[in-house]
JSON list of C-alpha atoms in Angstrom, two decimals:
[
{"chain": "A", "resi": 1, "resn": "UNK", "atom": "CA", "xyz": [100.34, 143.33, -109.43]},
{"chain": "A", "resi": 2, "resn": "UNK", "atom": "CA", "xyz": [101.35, 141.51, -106.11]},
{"chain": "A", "resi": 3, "resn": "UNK", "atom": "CA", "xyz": [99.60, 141.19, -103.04]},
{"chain": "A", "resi": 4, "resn": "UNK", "atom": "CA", "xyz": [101.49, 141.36, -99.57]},
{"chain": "A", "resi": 5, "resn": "UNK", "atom": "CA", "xyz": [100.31, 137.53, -99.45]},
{"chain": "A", "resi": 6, "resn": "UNK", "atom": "CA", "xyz": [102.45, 136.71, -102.13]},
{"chain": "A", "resi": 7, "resn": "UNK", "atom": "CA", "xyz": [105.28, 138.22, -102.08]},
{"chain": "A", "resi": 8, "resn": "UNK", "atom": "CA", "xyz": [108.04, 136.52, -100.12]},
{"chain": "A", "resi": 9, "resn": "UNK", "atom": "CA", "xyz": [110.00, 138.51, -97.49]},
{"chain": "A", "resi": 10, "resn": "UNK", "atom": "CA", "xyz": [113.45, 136.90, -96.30]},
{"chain": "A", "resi": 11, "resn": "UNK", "atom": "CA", "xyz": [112.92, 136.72, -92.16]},
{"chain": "A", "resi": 12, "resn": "UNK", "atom": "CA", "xyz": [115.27, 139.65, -90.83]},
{"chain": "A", "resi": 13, "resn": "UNK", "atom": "CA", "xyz": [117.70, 137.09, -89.44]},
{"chain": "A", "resi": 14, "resn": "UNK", "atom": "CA", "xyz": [118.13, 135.50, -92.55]},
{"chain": "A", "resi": 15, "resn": "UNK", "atom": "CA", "xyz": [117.31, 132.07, -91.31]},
{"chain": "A", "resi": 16, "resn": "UNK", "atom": "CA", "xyz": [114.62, 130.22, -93.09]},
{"chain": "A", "resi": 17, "resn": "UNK", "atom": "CA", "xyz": [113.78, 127.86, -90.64]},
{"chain": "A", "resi": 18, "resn": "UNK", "atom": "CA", "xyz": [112.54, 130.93, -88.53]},
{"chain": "A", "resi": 19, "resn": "UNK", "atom": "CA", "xyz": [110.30, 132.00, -91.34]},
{"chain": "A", "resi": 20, "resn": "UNK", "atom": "CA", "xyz": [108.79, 128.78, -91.47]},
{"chain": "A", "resi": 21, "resn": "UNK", "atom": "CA", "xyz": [108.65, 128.59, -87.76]},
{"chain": "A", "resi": 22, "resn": "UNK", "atom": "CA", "xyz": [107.18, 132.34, -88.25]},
{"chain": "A", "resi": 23, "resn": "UNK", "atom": "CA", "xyz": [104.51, 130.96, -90.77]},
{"chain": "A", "resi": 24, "resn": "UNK", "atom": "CA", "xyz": [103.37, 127.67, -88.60]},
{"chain": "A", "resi": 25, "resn": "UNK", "atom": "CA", "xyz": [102.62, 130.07, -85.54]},
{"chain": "A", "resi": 26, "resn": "UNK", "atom": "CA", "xyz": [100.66, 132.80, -88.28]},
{"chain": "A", "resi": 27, "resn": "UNK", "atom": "CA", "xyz": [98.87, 129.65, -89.24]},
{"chain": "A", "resi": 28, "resn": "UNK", "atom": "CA", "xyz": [98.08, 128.77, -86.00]},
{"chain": "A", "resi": 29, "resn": "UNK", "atom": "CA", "xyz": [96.55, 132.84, -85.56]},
{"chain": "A", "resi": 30, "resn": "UNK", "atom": "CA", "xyz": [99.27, 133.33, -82.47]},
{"chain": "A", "resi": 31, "resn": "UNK", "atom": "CA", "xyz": [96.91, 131.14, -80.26]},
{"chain": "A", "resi": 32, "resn": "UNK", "atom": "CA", "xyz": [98.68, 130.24, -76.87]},
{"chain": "A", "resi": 33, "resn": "UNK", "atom": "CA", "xyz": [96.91, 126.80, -76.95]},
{"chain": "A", "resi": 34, "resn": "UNK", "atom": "CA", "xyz": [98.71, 125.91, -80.01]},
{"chain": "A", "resi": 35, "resn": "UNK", "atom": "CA", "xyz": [101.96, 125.78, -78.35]},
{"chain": "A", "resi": 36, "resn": "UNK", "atom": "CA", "xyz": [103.02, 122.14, -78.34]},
{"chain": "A", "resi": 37, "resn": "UNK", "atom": "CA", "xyz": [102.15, 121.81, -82.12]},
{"chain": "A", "resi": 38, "resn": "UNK", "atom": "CA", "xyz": [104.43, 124.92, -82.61]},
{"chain": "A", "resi": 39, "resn": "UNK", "atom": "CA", "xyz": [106.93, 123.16, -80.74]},
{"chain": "A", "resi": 40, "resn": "UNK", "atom": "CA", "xyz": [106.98, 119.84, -82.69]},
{"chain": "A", "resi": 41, "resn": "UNK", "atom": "CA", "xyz": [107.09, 122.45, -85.45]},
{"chain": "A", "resi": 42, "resn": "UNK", "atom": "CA", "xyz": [110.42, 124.35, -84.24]},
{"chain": "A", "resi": 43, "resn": "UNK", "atom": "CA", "xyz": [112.24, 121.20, -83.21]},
{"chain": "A", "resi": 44, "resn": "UNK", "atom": "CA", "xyz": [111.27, 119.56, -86.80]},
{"chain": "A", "resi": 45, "resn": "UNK", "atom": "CA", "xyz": [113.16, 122.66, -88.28]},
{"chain": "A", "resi": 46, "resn": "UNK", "atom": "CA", "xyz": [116.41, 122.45, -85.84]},
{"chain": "A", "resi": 47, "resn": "UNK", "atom": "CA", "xyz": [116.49, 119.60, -84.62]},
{"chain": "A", "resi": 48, "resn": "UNK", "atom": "CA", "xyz": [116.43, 120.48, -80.43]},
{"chain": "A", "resi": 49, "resn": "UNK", "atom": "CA", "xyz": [114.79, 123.29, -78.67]},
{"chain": "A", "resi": 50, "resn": "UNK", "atom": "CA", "xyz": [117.67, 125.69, -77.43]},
{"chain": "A", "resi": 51, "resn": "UNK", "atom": "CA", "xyz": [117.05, 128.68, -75.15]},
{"chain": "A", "resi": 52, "resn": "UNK", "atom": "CA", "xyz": [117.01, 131.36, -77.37]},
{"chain": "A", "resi": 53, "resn": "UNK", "atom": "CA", "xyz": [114.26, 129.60, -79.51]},
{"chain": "A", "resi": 54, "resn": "UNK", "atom": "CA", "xyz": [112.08, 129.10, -76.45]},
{"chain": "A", "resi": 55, "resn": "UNK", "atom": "CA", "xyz": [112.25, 132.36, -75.60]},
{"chain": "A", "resi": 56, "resn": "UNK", "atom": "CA", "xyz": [111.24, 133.75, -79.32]},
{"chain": "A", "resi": 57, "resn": "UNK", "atom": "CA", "xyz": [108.07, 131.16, -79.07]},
{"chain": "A", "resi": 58, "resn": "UNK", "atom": "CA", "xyz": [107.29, 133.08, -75.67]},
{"chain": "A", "resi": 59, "resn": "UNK", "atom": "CA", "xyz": [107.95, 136.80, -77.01]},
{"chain": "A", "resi": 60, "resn": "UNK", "atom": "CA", "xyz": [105.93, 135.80, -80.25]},
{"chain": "A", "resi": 61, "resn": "UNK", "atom": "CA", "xyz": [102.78, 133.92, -78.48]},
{"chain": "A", "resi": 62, "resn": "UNK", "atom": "CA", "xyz": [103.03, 136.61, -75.23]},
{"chain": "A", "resi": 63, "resn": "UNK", "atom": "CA", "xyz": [103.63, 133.67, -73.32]},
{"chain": "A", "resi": 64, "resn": "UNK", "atom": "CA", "xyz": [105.89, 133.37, -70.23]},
{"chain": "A", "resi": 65, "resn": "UNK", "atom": "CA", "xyz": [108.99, 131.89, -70.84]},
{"chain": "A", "resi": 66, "resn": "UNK", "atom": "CA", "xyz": [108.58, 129.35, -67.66]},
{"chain": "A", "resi": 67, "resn": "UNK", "atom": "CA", "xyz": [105.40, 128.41, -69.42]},
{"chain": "A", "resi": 68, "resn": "UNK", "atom": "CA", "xyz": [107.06, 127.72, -72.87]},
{"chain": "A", "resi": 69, "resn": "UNK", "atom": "CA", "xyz": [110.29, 125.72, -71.19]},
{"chain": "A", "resi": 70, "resn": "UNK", "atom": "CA", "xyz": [107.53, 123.68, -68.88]},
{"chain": "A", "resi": 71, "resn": "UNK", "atom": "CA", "xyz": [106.07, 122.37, -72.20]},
{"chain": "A", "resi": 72, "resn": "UNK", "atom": "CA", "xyz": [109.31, 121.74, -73.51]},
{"chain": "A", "resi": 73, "resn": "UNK", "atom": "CA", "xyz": [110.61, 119.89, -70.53]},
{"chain": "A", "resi": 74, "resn": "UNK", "atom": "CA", "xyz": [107.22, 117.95, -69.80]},
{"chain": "A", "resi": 75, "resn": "UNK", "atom": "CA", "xyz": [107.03, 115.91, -72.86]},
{"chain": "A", "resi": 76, "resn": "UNK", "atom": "CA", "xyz": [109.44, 113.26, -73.55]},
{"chain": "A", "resi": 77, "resn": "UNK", "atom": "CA", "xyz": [109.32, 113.85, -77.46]},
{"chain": "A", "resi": 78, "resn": "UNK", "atom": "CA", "xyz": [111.11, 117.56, -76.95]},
{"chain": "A", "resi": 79, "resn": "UNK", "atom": "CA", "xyz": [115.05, 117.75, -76.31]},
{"chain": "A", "resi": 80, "resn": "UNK", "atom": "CA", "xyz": [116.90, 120.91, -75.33]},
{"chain": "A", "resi": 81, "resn": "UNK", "atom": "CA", "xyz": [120.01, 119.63, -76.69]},
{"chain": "A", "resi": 82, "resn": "UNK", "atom": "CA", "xyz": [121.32, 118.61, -79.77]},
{"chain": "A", "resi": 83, "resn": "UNK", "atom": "CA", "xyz": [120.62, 114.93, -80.58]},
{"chain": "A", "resi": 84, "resn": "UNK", "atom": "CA", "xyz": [122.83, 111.94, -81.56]},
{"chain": "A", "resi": 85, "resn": "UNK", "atom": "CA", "xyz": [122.82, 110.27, -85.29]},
{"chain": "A", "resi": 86, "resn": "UNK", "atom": "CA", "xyz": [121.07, 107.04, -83.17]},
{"chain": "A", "resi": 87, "resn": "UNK", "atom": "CA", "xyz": [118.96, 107.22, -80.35]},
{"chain": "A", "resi": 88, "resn": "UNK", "atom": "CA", "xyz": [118.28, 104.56, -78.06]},
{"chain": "A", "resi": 89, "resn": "UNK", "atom": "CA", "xyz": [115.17, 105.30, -75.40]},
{"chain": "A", "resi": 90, "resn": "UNK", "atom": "CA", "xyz": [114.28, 102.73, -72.37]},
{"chain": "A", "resi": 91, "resn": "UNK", "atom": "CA", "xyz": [111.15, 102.50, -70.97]},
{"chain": "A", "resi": 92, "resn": "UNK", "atom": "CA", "xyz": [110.94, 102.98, -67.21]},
{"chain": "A", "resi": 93, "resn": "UNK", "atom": "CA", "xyz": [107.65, 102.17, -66.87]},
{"chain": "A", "resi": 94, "resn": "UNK", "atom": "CA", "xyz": [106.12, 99.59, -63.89]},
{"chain": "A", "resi": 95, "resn": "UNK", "atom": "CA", "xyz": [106.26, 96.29, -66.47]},
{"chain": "A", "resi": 96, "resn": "UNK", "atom": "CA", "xyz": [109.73, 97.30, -67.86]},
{"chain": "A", "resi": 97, "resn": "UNK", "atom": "CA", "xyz": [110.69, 98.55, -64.47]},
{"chain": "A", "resi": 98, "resn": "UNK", "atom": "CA", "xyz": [110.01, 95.09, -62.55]},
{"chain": "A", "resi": 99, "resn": "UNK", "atom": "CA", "xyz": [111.26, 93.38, -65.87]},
{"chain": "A", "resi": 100, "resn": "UNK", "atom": "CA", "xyz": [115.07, 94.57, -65.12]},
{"chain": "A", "resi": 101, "resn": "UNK", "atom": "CA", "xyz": [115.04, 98.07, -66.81]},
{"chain": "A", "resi": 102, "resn": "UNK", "atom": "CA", "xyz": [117.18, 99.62, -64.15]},
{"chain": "A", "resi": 103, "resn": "UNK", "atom": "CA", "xyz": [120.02, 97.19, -64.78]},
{"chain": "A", "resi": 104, "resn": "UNK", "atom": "CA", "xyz": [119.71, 98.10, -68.67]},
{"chain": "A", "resi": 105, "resn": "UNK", "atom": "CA", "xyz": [119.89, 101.42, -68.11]},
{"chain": "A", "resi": 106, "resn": "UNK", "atom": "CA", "xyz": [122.76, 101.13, -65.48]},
{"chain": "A", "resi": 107, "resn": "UNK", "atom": "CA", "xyz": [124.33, 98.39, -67.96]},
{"chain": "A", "resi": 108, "resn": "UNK", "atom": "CA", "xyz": [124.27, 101.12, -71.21]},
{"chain": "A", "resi": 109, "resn": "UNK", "atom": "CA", "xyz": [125.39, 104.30, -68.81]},
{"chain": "A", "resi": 110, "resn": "UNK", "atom": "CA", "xyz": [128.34, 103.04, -67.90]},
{"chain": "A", "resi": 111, "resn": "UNK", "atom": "CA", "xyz": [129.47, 101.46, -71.30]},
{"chain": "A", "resi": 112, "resn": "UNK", "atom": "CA", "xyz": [128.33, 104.66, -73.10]},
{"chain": "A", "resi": 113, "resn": "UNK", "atom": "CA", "xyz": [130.00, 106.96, -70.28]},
{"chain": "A", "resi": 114, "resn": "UNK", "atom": "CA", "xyz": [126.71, 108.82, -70.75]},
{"chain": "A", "resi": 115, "resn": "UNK", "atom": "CA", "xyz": [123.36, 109.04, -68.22]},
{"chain": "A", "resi": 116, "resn": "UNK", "atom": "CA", "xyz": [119.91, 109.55, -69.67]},
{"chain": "A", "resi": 117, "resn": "UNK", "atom": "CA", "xyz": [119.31, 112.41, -71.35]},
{"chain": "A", "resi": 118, "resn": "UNK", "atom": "CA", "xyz": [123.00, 112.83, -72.68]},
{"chain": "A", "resi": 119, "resn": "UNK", "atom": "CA", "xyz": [124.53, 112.13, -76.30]},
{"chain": "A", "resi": 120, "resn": "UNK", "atom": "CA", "xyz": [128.11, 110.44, -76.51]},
{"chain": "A", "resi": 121, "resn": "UNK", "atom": "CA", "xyz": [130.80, 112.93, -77.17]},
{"chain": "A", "resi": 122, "resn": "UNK", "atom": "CA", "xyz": [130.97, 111.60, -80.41]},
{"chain": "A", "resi": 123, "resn": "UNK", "atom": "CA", "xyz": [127.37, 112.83, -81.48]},
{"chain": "A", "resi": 124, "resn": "UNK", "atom": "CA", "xyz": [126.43, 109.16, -82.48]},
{"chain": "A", "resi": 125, "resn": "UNK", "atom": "CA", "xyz": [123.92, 108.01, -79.34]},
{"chain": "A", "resi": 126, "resn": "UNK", "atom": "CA", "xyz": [121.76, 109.74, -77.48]},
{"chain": "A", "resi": 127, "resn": "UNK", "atom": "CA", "xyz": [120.41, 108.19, -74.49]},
{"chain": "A", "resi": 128, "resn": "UNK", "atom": "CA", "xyz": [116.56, 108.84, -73.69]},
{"chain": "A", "resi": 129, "resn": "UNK", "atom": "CA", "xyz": [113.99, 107.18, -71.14]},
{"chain": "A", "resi": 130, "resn": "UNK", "atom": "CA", "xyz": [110.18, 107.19, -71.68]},
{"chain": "A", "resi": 131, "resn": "UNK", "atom": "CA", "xyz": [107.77, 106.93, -68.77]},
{"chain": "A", "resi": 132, "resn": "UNK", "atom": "CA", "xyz": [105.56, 104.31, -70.83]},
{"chain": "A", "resi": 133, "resn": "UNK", "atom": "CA", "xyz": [105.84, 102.69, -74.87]},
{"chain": "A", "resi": 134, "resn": "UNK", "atom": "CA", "xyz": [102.64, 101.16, -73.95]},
{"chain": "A", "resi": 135, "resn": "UNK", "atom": "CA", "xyz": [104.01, 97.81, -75.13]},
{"chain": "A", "resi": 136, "resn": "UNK", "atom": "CA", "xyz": [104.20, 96.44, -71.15]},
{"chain": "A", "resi": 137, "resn": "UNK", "atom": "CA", "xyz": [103.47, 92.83, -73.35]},
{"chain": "A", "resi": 138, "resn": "UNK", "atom": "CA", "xyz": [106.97, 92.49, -74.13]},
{"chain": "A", "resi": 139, "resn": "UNK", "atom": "CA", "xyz": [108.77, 94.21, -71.16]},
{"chain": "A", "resi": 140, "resn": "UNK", "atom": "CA", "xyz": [111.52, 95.58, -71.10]},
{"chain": "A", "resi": 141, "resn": "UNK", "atom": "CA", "xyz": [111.13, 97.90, -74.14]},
{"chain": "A", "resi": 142, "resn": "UNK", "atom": "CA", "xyz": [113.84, 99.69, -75.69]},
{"chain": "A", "resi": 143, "resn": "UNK", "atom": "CA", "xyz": [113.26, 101.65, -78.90]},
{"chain": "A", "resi": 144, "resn": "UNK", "atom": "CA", "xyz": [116.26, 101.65, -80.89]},
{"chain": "A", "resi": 145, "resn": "UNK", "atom": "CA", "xyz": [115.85, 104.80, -83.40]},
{"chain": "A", "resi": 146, "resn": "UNK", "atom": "CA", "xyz": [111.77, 104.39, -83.86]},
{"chain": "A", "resi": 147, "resn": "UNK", "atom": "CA", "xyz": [112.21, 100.64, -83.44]},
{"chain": "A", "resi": 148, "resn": "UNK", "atom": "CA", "xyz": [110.26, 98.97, -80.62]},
{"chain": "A", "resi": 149, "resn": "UNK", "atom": "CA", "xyz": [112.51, 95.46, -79.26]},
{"chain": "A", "resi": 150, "resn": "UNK", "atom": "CA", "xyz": [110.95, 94.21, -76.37]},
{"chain": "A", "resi": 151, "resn": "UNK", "atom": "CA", "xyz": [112.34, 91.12, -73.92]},
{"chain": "A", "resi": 152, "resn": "UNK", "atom": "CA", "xyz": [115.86, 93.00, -73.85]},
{"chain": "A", "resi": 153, "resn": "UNK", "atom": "CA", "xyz": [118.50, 92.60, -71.08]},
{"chain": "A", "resi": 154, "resn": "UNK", "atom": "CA", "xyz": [121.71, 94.86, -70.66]},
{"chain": "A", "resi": 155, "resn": "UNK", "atom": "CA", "xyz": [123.51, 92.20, -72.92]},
{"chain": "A", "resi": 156, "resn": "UNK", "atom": "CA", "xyz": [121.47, 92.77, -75.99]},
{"chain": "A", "resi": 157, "resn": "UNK", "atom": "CA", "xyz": [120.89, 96.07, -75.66]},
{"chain": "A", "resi": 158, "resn": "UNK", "atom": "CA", "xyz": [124.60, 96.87, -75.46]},
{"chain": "A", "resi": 159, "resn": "UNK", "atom": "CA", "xyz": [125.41, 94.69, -78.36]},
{"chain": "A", "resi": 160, "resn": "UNK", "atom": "CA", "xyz": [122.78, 96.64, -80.38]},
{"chain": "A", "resi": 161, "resn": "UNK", "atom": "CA", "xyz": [124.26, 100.49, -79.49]},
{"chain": "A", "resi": 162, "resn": "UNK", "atom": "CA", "xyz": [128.27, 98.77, -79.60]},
{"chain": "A", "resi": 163, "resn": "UNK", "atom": "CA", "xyz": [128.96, 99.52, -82.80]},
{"chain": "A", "resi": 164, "resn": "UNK", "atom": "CA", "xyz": [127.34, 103.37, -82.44]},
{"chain": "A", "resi": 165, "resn": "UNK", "atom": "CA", "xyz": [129.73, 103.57, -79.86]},
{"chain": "A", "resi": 166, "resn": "UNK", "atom": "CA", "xyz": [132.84, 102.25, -81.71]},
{"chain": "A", "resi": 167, "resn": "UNK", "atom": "CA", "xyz": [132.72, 103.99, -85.20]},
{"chain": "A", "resi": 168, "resn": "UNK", "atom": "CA", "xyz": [129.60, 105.70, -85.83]},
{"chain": "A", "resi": 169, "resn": "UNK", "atom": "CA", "xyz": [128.35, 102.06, -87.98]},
{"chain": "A", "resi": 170, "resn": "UNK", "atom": "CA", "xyz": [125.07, 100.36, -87.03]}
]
């Protein structure tokens, strides 16, 4: 005989990412505090948190929906859009900040034709700024998809992303 726990029901939409999504926030007993691990959880599964996902978090934790998108929009590590193949995020923190960070960012905006927080048209780079890496030793920091390179300038940095730009090659 089965149990209820056992048996596996296909989510009503027919998306398994939402039954997984479904099963992290059953795990986490519906609790409102456990909202920012729910969100790491439905950005894992796809990737950015869109609208309509936001809003099921809210409906399903009886949260308000200004609440859930203030999370969302707080943290750094959340996007509401879809990301790029690479990712290249500059610290604007004080070190990086009186180390030239401005100029970097200025420097990769305009060869990019993107400002922070946008992805190149052709979905290969998404530009990203952090408050703080925490690695102020080697200002300015510019993480490079998960890698930390500190003592960058506008030169280097461009160099690095060119090829993103170009053809989609590293």
């Amino acid at each position: 005989m089965t149990t209820a726990s056992t048996v596996v029901l296909p989510h009503p939409s027919g998306d398994k990412r939402l039954k997984m999504l479904d099963a992290t926030m059953k795990r986490h007993q519906y609790q409102q505090d456990a909202l920012i691990e729910i969100l790491h959880k439905a950005q894992e599964l796809y990737g950015y948190l869109e609208n309509d996902l936001l809003l099921y978090i809210a409906h399903k934790l009886k949260l308000p929906p200004s609440r859930v998108y203030g999370v969302a929009t707080f943290y750094h590590l959340f996007s509401l859009a879809p990301q790029g193949v690479h990712s290249c995020v500059l610290c604007t923190g004080t070190a990086c900040y009186v180390k030239g960070a401005q100029a970097i960012l200025a420097n990769v905006e305009k060869t990019a034709h993107i400002r922070a927080g946008e992805t190149t048209t052709n979905g290969q780079l998404s530009l990203l700024t952090a408050r703080c890496l925490g690695a102020c030793g080697i200002a300015p920091a510019v993480v490079f998809d998960g890698t930390v390179l500190g003592n960058q300038t506008p030169e280097s940095v461009c160099d690095r992303i060119q090829g993103w730009l170009e053809n989609g090659t590293q």
